[in-house]
Coordinates of C-alpha atoms in Angstrom, one line a residue:
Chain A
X1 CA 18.4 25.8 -8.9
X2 CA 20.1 24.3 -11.7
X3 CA 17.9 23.1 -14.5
X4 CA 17.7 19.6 -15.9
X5 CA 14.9 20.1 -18.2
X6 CA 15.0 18.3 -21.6
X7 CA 12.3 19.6 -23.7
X8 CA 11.5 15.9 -25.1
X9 CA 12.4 12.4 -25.2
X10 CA 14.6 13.1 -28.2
X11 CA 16.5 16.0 -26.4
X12 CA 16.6 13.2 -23.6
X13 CA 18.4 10.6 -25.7
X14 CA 20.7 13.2 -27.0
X15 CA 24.3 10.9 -27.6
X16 CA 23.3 7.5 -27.3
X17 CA 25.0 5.5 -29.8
X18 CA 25.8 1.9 -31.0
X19 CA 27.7 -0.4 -28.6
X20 CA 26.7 1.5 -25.5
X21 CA 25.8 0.1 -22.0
X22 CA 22.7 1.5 -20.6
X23 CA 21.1 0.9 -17.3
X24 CA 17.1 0.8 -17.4
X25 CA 14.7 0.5 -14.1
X26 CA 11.9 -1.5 -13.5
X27 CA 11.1 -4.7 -12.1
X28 CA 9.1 -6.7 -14.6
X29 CA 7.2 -4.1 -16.1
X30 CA 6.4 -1.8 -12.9
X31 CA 8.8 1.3 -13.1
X32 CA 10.2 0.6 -16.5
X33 CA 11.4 4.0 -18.4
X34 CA 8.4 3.8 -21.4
X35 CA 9.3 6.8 -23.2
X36 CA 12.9 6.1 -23.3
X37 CA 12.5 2.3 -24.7
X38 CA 10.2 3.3 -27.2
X39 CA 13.0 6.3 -28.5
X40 CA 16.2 3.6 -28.5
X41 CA 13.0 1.1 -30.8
X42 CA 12.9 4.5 -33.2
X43 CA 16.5 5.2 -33.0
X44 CA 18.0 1.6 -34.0
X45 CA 21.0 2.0 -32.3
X46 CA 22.6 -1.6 -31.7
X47 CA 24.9 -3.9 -29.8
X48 CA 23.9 -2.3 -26.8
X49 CA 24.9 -3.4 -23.3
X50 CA 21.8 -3.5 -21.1
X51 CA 21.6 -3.4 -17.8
X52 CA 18.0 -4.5 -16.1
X53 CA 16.8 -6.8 -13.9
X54 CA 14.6 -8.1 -16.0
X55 CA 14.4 -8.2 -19.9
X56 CA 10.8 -7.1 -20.6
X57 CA 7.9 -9.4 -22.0
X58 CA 7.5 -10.5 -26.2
X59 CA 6.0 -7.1 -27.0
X60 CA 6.8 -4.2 -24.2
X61 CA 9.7 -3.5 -22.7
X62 CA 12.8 -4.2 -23.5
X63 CA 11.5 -7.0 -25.4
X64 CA 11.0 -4.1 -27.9
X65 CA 14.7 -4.3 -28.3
X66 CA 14.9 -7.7 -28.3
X67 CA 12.7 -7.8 -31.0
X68 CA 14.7 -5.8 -33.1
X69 CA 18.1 -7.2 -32.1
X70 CA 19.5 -4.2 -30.6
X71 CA 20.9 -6.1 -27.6
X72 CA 24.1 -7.6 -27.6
X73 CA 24.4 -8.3 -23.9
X74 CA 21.8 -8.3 -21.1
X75 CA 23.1 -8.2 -17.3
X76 CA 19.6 -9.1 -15.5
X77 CA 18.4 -11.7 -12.3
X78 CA 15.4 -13.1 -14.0
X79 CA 14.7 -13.1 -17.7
X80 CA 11.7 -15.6 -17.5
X81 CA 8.4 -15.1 -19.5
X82 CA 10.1 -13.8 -22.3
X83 CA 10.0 -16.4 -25.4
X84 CA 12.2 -14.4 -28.1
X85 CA 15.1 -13.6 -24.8
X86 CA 14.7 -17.0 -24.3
X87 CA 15.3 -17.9 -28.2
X88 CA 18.2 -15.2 -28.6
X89 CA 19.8 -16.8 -25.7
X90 CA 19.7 -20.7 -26.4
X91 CA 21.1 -19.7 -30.1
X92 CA 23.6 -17.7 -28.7
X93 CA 22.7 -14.7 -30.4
X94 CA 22.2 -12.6 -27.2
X95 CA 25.4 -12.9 -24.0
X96 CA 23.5 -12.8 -20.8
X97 CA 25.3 -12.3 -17.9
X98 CA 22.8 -13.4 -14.6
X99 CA 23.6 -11.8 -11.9
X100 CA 22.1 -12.4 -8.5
X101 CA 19.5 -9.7 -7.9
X102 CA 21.1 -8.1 -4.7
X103 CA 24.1 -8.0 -6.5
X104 CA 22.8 -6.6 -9.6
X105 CA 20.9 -3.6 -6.8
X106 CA 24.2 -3.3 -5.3
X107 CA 26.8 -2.8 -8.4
X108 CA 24.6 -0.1 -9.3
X109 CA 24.6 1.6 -5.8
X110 CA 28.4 1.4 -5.7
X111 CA 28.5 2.6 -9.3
X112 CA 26.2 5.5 -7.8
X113 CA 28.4 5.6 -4.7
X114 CA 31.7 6.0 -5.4
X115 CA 32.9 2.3 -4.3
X116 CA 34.8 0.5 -6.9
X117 CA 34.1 -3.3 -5.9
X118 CA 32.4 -4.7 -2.6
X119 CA 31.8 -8.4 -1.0
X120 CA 29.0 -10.5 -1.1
X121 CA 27.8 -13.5 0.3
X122 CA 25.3 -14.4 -2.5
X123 CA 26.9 -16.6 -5.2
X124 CA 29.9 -17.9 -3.7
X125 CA 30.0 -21.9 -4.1
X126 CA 28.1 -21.3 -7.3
X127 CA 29.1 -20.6 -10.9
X128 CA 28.1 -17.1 -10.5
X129 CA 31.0 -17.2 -8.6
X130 CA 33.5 -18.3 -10.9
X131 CA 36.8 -16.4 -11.6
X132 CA 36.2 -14.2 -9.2
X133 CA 38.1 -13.2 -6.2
X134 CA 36.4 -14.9 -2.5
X135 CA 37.9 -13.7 0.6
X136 CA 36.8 -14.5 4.1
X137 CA 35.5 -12.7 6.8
X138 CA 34.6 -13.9 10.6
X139 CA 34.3 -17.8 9.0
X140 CA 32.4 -16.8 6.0
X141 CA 33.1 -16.6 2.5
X142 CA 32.3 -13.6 0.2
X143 CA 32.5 -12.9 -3.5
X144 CA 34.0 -9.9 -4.5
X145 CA 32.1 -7.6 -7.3
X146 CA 32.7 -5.0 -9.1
X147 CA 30.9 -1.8 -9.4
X148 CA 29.0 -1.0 -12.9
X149 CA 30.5 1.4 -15.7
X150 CA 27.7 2.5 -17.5
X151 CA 27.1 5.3 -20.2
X152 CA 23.6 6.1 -19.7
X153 CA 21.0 5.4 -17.1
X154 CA 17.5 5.5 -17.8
X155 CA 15.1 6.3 -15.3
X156 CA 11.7 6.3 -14.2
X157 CA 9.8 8.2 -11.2
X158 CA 6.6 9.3 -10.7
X159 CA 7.0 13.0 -10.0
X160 CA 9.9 15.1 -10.6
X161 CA 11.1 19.0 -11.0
X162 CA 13.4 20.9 -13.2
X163 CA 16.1 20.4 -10.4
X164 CA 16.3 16.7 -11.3
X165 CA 14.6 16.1 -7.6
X166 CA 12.3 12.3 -7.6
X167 CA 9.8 11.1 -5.8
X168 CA 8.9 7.3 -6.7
X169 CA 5.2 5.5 -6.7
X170 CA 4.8 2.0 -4.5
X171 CA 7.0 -0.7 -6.2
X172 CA 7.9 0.8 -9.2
X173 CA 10.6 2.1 -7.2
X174 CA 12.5 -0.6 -6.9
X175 CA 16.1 -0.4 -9.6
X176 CA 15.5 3.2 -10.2
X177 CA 17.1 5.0 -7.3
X178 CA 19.8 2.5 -7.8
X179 CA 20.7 3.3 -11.2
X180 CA 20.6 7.6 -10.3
X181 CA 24.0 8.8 -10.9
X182 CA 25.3 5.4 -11.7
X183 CA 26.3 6.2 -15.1
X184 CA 28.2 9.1 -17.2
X185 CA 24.4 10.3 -17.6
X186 CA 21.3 10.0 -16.0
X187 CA 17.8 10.2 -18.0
X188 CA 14.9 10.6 -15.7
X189 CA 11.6 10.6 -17.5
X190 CA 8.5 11.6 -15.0
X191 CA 4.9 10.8 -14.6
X192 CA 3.9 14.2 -13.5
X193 CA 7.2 16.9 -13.8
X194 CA 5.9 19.5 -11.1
X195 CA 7.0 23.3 -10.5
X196 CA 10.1 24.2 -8.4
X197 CA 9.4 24.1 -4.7
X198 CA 6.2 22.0 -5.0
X199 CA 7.9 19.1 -3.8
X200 CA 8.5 18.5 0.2
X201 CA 12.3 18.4 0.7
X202 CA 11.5 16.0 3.6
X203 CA 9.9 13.7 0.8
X204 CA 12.2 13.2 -1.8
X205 CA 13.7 10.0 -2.7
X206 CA 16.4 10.9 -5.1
X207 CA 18.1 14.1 -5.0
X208 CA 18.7 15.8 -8.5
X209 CA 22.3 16.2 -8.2
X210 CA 22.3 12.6 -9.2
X211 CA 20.5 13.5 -12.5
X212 CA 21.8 15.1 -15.7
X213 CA 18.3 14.9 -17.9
X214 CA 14.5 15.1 -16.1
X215 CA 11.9 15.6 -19.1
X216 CA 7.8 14.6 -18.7
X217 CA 7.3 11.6 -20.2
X218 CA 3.8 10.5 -22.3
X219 CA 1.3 7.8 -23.0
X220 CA 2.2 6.1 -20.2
X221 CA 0.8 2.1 -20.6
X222 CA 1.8 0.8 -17.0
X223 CA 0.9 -2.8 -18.1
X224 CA 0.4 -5.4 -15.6
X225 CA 2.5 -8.7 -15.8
X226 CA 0.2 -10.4 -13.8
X227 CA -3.5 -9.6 -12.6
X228 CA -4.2 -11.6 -9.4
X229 CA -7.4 -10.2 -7.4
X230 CA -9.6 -11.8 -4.8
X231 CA -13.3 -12.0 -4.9
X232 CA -15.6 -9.3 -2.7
X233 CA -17.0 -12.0 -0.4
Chain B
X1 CA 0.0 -37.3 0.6
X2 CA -0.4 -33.3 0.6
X3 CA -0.9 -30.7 -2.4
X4 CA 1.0 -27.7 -2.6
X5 CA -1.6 -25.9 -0.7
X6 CA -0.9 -28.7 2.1
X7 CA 2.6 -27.9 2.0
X8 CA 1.7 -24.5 2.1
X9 CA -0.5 -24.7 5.7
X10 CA 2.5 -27.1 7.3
X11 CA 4.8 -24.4 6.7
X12 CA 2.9 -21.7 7.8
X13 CA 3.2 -23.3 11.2
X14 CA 7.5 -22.5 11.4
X15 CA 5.9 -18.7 11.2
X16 CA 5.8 -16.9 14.6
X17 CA 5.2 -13.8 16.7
X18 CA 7.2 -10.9 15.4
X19 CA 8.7 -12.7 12.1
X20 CA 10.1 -10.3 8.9
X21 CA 9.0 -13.1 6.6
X22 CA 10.5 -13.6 2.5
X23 CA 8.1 -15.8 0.5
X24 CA 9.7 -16.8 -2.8
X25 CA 7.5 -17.7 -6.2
X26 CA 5.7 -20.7 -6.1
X27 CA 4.1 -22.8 -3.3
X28 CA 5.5 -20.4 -0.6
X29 CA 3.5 -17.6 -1.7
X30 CA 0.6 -19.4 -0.4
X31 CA 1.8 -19.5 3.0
X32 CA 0.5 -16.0 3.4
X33 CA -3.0 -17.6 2.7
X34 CA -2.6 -20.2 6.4
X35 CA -0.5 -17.7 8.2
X36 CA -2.2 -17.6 12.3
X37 CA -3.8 -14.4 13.1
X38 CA -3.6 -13.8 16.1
X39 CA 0.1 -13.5 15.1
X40 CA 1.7 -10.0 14.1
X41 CA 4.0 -10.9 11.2
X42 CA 5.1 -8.7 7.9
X43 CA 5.8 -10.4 4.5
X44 CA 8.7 -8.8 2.8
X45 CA 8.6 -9.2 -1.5
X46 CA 12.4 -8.2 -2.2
X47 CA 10.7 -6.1 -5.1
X48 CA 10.8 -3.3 -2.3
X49 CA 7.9 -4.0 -0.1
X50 CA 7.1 -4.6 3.1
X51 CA 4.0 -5.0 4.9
X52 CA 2.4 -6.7 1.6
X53 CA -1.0 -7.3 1.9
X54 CA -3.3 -10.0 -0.2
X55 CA -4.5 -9.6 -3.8
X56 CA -6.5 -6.8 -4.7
X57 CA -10.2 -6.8 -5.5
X58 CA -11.6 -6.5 -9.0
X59 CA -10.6 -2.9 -10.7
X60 CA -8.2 -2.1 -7.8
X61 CA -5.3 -3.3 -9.3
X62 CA -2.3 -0.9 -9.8
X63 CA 0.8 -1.2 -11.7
X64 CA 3.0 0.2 -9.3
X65 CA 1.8 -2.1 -6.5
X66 CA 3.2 -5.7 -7.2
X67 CA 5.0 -8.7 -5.8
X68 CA 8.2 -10.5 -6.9
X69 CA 6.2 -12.7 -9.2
X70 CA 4.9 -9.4 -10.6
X71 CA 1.2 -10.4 -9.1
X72 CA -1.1 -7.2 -8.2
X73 CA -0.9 -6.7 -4.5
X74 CA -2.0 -4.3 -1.7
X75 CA -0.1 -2.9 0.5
X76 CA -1.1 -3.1 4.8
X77 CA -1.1 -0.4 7.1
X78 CA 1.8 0.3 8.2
X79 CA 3.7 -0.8 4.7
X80 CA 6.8 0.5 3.5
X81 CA 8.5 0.7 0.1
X82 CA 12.0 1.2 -0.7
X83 CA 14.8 0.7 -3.3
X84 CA 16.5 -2.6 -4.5
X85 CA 19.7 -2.1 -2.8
X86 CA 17.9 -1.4 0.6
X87 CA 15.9 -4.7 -0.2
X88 CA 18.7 -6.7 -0.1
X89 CA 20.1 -4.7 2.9
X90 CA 17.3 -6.3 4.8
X91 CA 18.1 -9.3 3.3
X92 CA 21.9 -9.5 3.8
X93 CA 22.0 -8.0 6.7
X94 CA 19.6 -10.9 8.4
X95 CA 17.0 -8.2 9.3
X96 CA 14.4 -11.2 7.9
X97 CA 13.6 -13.9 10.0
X98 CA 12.6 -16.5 7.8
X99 CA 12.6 -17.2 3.9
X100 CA 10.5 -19.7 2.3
X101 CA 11.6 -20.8 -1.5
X102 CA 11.0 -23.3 -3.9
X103 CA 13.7 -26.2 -4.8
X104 CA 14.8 -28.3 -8.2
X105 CA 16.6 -30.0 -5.9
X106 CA 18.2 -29.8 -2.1
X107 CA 21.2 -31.8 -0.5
X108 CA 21.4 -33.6 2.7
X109 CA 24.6 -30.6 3.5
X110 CA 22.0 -28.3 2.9
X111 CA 22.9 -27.0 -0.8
X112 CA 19.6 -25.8 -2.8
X113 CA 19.3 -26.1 -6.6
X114 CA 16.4 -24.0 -8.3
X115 CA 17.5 -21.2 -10.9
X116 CA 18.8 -23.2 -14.0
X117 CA 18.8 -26.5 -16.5
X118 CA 21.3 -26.4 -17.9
X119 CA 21.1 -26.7 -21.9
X120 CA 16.9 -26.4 -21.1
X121 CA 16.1 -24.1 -19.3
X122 CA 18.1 -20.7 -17.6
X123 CA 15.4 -18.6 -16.1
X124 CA 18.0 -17.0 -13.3
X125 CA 18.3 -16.9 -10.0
X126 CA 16.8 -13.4 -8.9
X127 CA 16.8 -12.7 -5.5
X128 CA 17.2 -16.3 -4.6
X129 CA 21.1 -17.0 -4.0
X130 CA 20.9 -13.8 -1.9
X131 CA 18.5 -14.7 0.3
X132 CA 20.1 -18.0 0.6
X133 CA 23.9 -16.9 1.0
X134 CA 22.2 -14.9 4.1
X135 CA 19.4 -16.4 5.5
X136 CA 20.3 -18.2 8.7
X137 CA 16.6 -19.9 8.7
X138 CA 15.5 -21.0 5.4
X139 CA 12.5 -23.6 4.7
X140 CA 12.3 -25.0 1.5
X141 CA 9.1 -25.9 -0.4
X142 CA 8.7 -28.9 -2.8
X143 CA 8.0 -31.7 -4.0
X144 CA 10.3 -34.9 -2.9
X145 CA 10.1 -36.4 -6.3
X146 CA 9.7 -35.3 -9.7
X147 CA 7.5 -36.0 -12.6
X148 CA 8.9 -39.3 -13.2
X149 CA 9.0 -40.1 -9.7
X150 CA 12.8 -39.7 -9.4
X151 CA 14.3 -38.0 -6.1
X152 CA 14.7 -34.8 -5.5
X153 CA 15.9 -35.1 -2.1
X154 CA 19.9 -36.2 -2.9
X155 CA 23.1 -36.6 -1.4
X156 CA 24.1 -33.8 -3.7
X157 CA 23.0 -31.6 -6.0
X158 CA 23.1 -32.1 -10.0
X159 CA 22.3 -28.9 -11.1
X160 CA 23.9 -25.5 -10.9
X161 CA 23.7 -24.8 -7.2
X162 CA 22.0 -21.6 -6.1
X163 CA 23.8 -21.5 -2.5
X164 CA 26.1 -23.8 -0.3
X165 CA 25.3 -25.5 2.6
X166 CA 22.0 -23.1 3.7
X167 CA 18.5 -25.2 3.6
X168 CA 17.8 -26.1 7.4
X169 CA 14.3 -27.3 6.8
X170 CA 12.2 -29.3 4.2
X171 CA 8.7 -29.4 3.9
X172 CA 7.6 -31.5 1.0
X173 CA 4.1 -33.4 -0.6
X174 CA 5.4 -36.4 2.2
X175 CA 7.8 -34.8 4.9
X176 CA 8.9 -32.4 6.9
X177 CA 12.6 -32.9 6.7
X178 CA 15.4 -31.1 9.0
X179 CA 18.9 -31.0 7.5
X180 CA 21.6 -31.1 9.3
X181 CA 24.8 -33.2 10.1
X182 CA 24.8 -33.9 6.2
X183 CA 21.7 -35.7 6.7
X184 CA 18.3 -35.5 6.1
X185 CA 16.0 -35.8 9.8
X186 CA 13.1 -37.3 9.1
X187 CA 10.6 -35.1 11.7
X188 CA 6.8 -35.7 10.2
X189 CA 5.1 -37.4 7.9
X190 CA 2.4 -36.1 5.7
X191 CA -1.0 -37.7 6.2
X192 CA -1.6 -41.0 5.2
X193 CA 2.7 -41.7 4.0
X194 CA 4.5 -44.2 5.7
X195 CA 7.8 -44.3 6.4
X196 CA 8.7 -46.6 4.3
X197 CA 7.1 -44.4 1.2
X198 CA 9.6 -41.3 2.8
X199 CA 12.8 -43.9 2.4
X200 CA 11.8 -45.0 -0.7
X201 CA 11.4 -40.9 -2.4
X202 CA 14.6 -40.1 -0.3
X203 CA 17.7 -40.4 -2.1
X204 CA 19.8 -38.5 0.5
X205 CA 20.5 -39.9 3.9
X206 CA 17.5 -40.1 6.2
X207 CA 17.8 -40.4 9.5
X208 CA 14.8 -41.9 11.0
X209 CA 14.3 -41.5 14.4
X210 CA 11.9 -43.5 16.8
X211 CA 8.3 -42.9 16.0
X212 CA 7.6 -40.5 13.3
X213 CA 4.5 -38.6 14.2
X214 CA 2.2 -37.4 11.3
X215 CA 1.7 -33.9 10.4
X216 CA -1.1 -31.6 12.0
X217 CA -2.6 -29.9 9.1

């Protein structure tokens, strides 16, 4: 077994510096790495390059980093219900580069997979389109993209082990498999980090050779983005 | 006239027996609400779900269980979850039957507008010009005219499309419209609208046929 402990999120965050691109999981707020956001807050590096579907709301998330101006460039689907992204962008003061989301799940696998560029259907005859290379194939036309380069990918699942192994909770799944060994180095940060072997190898979603850094995250907030419930009748 | 929980019910009649169904934000997420029962169908949220179930009761609600919209949900028996990439492998690879969105604005060549104003408002597209790029049966849900009463049913699109050429059917507040043949077929009318009332909303090509039943709600 080789270990991927990281005593702390510190240790985790080891190397990240100004004018990087990171990738960070999540959809809305479900599955977004907590422990990691808050350390880039504390460590006000800058002009970062994010990569995430979304961009967070006003005060958690990545609207942490917003608030500070530590983003330079977001590459997301959907960056709705966040007032200050929304401000940042209009001015001109954040570059945001939308990205269809099957796409944006996509560049990352092939970042993860080894596959420099692939076709898509989604976009073409539209301005995400634009400058890029269409091809056709049996009568129908494709955009080609291009993998991600990232420098850091941070992650969130809800139970890992010192081999870097993940298993992931309903849909806060979602990016974070996608993002696993898509960039130089992978931070996973866990709900529950569990002993060696306690894990079924028929149950694991992400394999931990795909994973540089695994440490137990804290404080966990999970916050809702919207509470819908029905009434008992 | 209908409301959007009228639009709602009238589409929830194009759903069938064995249907993968995509609901987008909006109006279609109601569908689920007027869906038949004795039908077997599975709602997919591209969020990595499928099998999603309806809202959860009071102090049931989990953080790791939501929808596209990012509303609580509950998962059915027999649910799955998975990754984004494998979402959209459902998606691209027309393993969904049907996908119900919202529109700006639609085309009588079928083009769809919904994910941008340009100048006003840029809220992105999400999963939307995926699931129209692939869809080969995709029903769009709106209203025919906006808030000033102008039409949003057009020869072409004026804002920044979101796919090419896709929408097959429109169900709006005074229509069901089919598209095809770069024209708008006018099929129903909602309760209580004349034909006329369609024309006069329509700014695209409709093509009227005989008599135009109204809608069964």
């Amino acid at each position: 077994m080789i270990n991927k402990t990281v005593n702390n999120v510190q240790e985790a965050l080891e190397g990240v510096q100004n004018a990087m691109t990171l990738m960070l999981g999540g959809f809305g707020l479900s599955g977004i790495p907590e422990n990691a956001i808050s350390e880039l807050v504390k460590r006000k590096v800058t002009d970062l390059t994010c990569i995430s579907n979304n961009a967070g709301v006003d005060d958690f998330g990545l609207g942490l980093l917003l608030q500070q101006k530590q983003i330079k460039k977001m590459i997301s689907s959907y960056v709705g219900e966040n007032d200050e992204f929304e401000r940042q962008m209009l001015s001109g003061e954040l570059e945001v580069e939308l990205t269809p989301q099957g796409t944006l799940a996509e560049k990352c696998r092939a970042a993860q997979a080894g596959f420099p560029a692939f076709y898509t259907p989604a976009g073409y005859g539209t301005e995400v389109a634009e400058g890029k290379e269409t091809r056709e194939f049996d009568g129908k036309m494709y955009v080609l993209e291009p993998a991600f380069k990232a420098d850091f990918a941070f992650v969130k699942a809800w139970k890992g082990d010192a081999a870097g192994n993940l298993v992931f909770k309903g849909t806060a799944r979602n990016f974070n498999p996608n993002m696993c060994g898509a960039a130089t180095i992978t931070v996973a940060e866990v709900e529950e980090l569990v002993p060696v072997g306690a894990l079924d190898p028929n149950n694991i979603h992400i394999p931990g050779v795909f994973i540089q850094r695994i440490f137990q995250g804290e404080n966990y907030e999970k916050r809702i983005e919207q509470r819908t419930i029905r009434q008992r009748s | 006239m209908l409301d959007k929980n009228g639009i709602a019910k009238r589409i929830a009649q194009e759903v069938q027996n064995g249907f993968y169904v995509n609901l987008g934000i909006g109006i279609p997420t109601l569908v689920a609400n007027y869906v038949r029962e004795d039908i077997e169908v599975e709602f997919q949220s591209e969020n990595g779900v499928l099998g999603m179930g309806p809202f959860p009761f009071e102090g049931e609600e989990d953080a790791d269980l939501i929808n596209a919209g990012k509303q609580t949900i509950t998962a059915l028996p027999g649910a799955s979850f998975f990754d984004s990439s494998m979402s959209f492998s459902m998606i691209r690879g027309k393993h969904i039957h049907l996908t119900i969105l919202g529109a700006m604005e639609v085309a009588e060549n079928g083009d769809i507008a919904n994910w941008k104003i340009p100048g006003k408002m840029v809220k992105g597209m999400g999963g939307a010009m995926d699931l129209v790029a692939s869809a080969d049966n995709i029903i769009v849900a709106m209203m025919h005219t906006n808030k000033r009463g102008e039409s949003k049913i057009l020869k072409k699109c004026s804002l920044p499309l979101t796919g090419v050429g896709c929408v097959t059917k429109v169900v709006t507040n005074l229509a069901v419209l089919e598209v095809r043949n770069n024209a708008f077929h006018l099929l129903e009318r909602a309760p209580g609208v004349s034909v006329e009332e369609i024309q006069k909303a329509t700014e695209g090509t409709l093509v009227v046929n005989g008599e135009i039943p109204e809608m069964y709600i």
